[in-house]
mmCIF file of C-alpha atoms in Angstrom:
data_model
loop_
_atom_site.group_PDB
_atom_site.id
_atom_site.type_symbol
_atom_site.label_atom_id
_atom_site.label_comp_id
_atom_site.label_asym_id
_atom_site.label_seq_id
_atom_site.Cartn_x
_atom_site.Cartn_y
_atom_site.Cartn_z
ATOM 1 C CA MET A 50 119.858 164.955 40.908
ATOM 2 C CA ALA A 51 123.276 166.604 41.088
ATOM 3 C CA GLU A 52 126.253 164.445 42.024
ATOM 4 C CA HIS A 53 128.391 165.586 44.944
ATOM 5 C CA TYR A 54 132.136 165.447 44.279
ATOM 6 C CA LEU A 55 134.777 164.999 46.967
ATOM 7 C CA SER A 56 138.420 165.993 47.066
ATOM 8 C CA VAL A 57 141.098 163.401 47.745
ATOM 9 C CA ASP A 58 141.471 164.775 51.292
ATOM 10 C CA GLN A 59 137.726 164.425 51.914
ATOM 11 C CA VAL A 60 137.728 160.829 50.665
ATOM 12 C CA ALA A 61 140.669 160.010 52.932
ATOM 13 C CA ASP A 62 138.776 161.462 55.918
ATOM 14 C CA LEU A 63 135.624 159.571 54.948
ATOM 15 C CA LEU A 64 137.499 156.260 54.689
ATOM 16 C CA GLY A 65 139.614 156.948 57.768
ATOM 17 C CA THR A 66 142.872 156.586 55.864
ATOM 18 C CA THR A 67 145.795 158.728 54.844
ATOM 19 C CA VAL A 68 145.650 160.761 51.631
ATOM 20 C CA ARG A 69 148.001 158.268 50.035
ATOM 21 C CA PHE A 70 145.319 155.523 49.896
ATOM 22 C CA PRO A 71 142.763 157.351 47.693
ATOM 23 C CA ARG A 72 145.612 158.647 45.530
ATOM 24 C CA ARG A 73 146.738 155.048 45.001
ATOM 25 C CA LEU A 74 143.168 154.000 44.139
ATOM 26 C CA ILE A 75 143.105 156.743 41.513
ATOM 27 C CA GLU A 76 146.524 155.857 40.126
ATOM 28 C CA GLU A 77 145.585 152.173 39.836
ATOM 29 C CA ARG A 78 142.152 153.159 38.417
ATOM 30 C CA ARG A 79 140.336 151.160 41.093
ATOM 31 C CA ILE A 80 137.847 153.997 41.715
ATOM 32 C CA ARG A 81 136.029 156.378 39.366
ATOM 33 C CA TYR A 82 137.233 159.966 39.356
ATOM 34 C CA VAL A 83 136.865 163.211 37.412
ATOM 35 C CA LYS A 84 139.636 165.594 36.442
ATOM 36 C CA VAL A 85 138.651 169.247 36.581
ATOM 37 C CA GLY A 86 141.661 171.055 35.243
ATOM 38 C CA ARG A 87 144.474 169.935 37.495
ATOM 39 C CA HIS A 88 142.112 168.969 40.301
ATOM 40 C CA VAL A 89 140.909 165.423 40.898
ATOM 41 C CA ARG A 90 137.418 164.881 42.286
ATOM 42 C CA ILE A 91 135.762 161.622 43.236
ATOM 43 C CA PRO A 92 131.972 161.258 42.982
ATOM 44 C CA GLU A 93 130.334 160.325 46.275
ATOM 45 C CA SER A 94 128.596 157.447 44.506
ATOM 46 C CA ALA A 95 132.002 156.052 43.458
ATOM 47 C CA VAL A 96 133.108 155.926 47.098
ATOM 48 C CA GLU A 97 129.849 154.183 48.058
ATOM 49 C CA GLU A 98 130.323 151.666 45.200
ATOM 50 C CA PHE A 99 133.917 151.035 46.263
ATOM 51 C CA ILE A 100 132.844 150.315 49.845
ATOM 52 C CA ALA A 101 129.884 148.145 48.784
ATOM 53 C CA ALA A 102 132.014 146.069 46.407
ATOM 54 C CA ARG A 103 134.514 145.311 49.153
ATOM 55 C CA THR A 104 132.124 144.696 52.031
ATOM 56 C CA VAL A 105 132.496 141.194 53.413
ATOM 57 C CA GLU A 106 129.420 139.735 55.058
ATOM 58 C CA PRO A 107 129.909 137.476 58.074
ATOM 59 C CA ILE A 108 129.461 133.744 57.697
ATOM 60 C CA ARG A 109 126.475 132.364 59.553
ATOM 61 C CA LEU A 110 127.346 129.009 61.008
ATOM 62 C CA ARG A 111 124.628 126.479 61.529
ATOM 63 C CA ARG A 112 124.691 124.759 64.839
ATOM 64 C CA VAL A 113 124.808 121.055 64.299
ATOM 65 C CA GLY A 114 123.601 118.893 67.155
ATOM 66 C CA LEU A 115 126.631 118.567 69.359
ATOM 67 C CA ARG A 116 127.083 115.281 71.119
ATOM 68 C CA ARG A 117 128.992 114.819 74.264
ATOM 69 C CA ALA A 118 131.942 112.500 74.178
ATOM 70 C CA ALA A 119 131.817 109.710 76.752
#
Protein backbone atom coordinates (compact mmCIF):
# COMPACT_ATOMS: atom_id res chain seq x y z
CA MET A 1 0.00 0.00 0.00
CA ALA A 2 1.37 3.41 -0.96
CA GLU A 3 1.99 5.93 1.81
CA HIS A 4 0.36 9.34 1.48
CA TYR A 5 2.69 12.26 2.21
CA LEU A 6 1.55 15.64 3.49
CA SER A 7 3.12 19.07 3.20
CA VAL A 8 3.85 21.11 6.30
CA ASP A 9 0.83 23.32 5.51
CA GLN A 10 -1.44 20.27 5.25
CA VAL A 11 -0.21 18.92 8.58
CA ALA A 12 -0.83 22.29 10.22
CA ASP A 13 -4.40 22.31 8.86
CA LEU A 14 -4.94 18.72 9.99
CA LEU A 15 -3.73 19.49 13.53
CA GLY A 16 -5.50 22.85 13.65
CA THR A 17 -2.29 24.74 14.35
CA THR A 18 -0.10 27.30 12.66
CA VAL A 19 2.61 26.20 10.23
CA ARG A 20 5.19 26.97 12.87
CA PHE A 21 4.17 23.97 15.04
CA PRO A 22 4.87 21.18 12.50
CA ARG A 23 8.06 22.98 11.47
CA ARG A 24 9.18 22.91 15.11
CA LEU A 25 8.32 19.20 15.36
CA ILE A 26 10.52 18.59 12.33
CA GLU A 27 13.36 20.74 13.63
CA GLU A 28 13.31 18.97 17.01
CA ARG A 29 12.94 15.58 15.23
CA ARG A 30 9.80 14.75 17.21
CA ILE A 31 8.00 13.51 14.07
CA ARG A 32 9.15 11.42 11.11
CA TYR A 33 9.60 13.26 7.83
CA VAL A 34 11.04 12.80 4.34
CA LYS A 35 13.10 15.30 2.40
CA VAL A 36 12.40 15.32 -1.32
CA GLY A 37 14.92 17.74 -2.71
CA ARG A 38 14.27 20.93 -0.81
CA HIS A 39 10.72 19.92 0.08
CA VAL A 40 9.75 18.35 3.39
CA ARG A 41 6.92 15.82 3.46
CA ILE A 42 5.43 14.08 6.46
CA PRO A 43 3.91 10.60 6.09
CA GLU A 44 0.26 10.44 7.14
CA SER A 45 1.12 7.50 9.39
CA ALA A 46 3.67 9.67 11.23
CA VAL A 47 0.97 12.23 12.04
CA GLU A 48 -1.33 9.44 13.27
CA GLU A 49 1.50 8.01 15.43
CA PHE A 50 2.25 11.46 16.84
CA ILE A 51 -1.40 11.97 17.82
CA ALA A 52 -1.75 8.44 19.25
CA ALA A 53 1.41 8.77 21.35
CA ARG A 54 0.16 11.99 22.91
CA THR A 55 -3.47 11.06 23.46
CA VAL A 56 -4.41 11.22 27.12
CA GLU A 57 -7.24 8.96 28.20
CA PRO A 58 -9.61 10.22 30.89
CA ILE A 59 -9.35 8.83 34.39
CA ARG A 60 -12.34 6.76 35.44
CA LEU A 61 -13.11 7.41 39.06
CA ARG A 62 -14.74 4.72 41.09
CA ARG A 63 -17.59 5.87 43.22
CA VAL A 64 -16.93 4.90 46.78
CA GLY A 65 -19.94 4.64 49.04
CA LEU A 66 -20.48 8.18 50.21
CA ARG A 67 -21.72 8.62 53.73
CA ARG A 68 -23.60 11.57 54.94
CA ALA A 69 -22.08 13.58 57.73
CA ALA A 70 -24.32 13.99 60.77
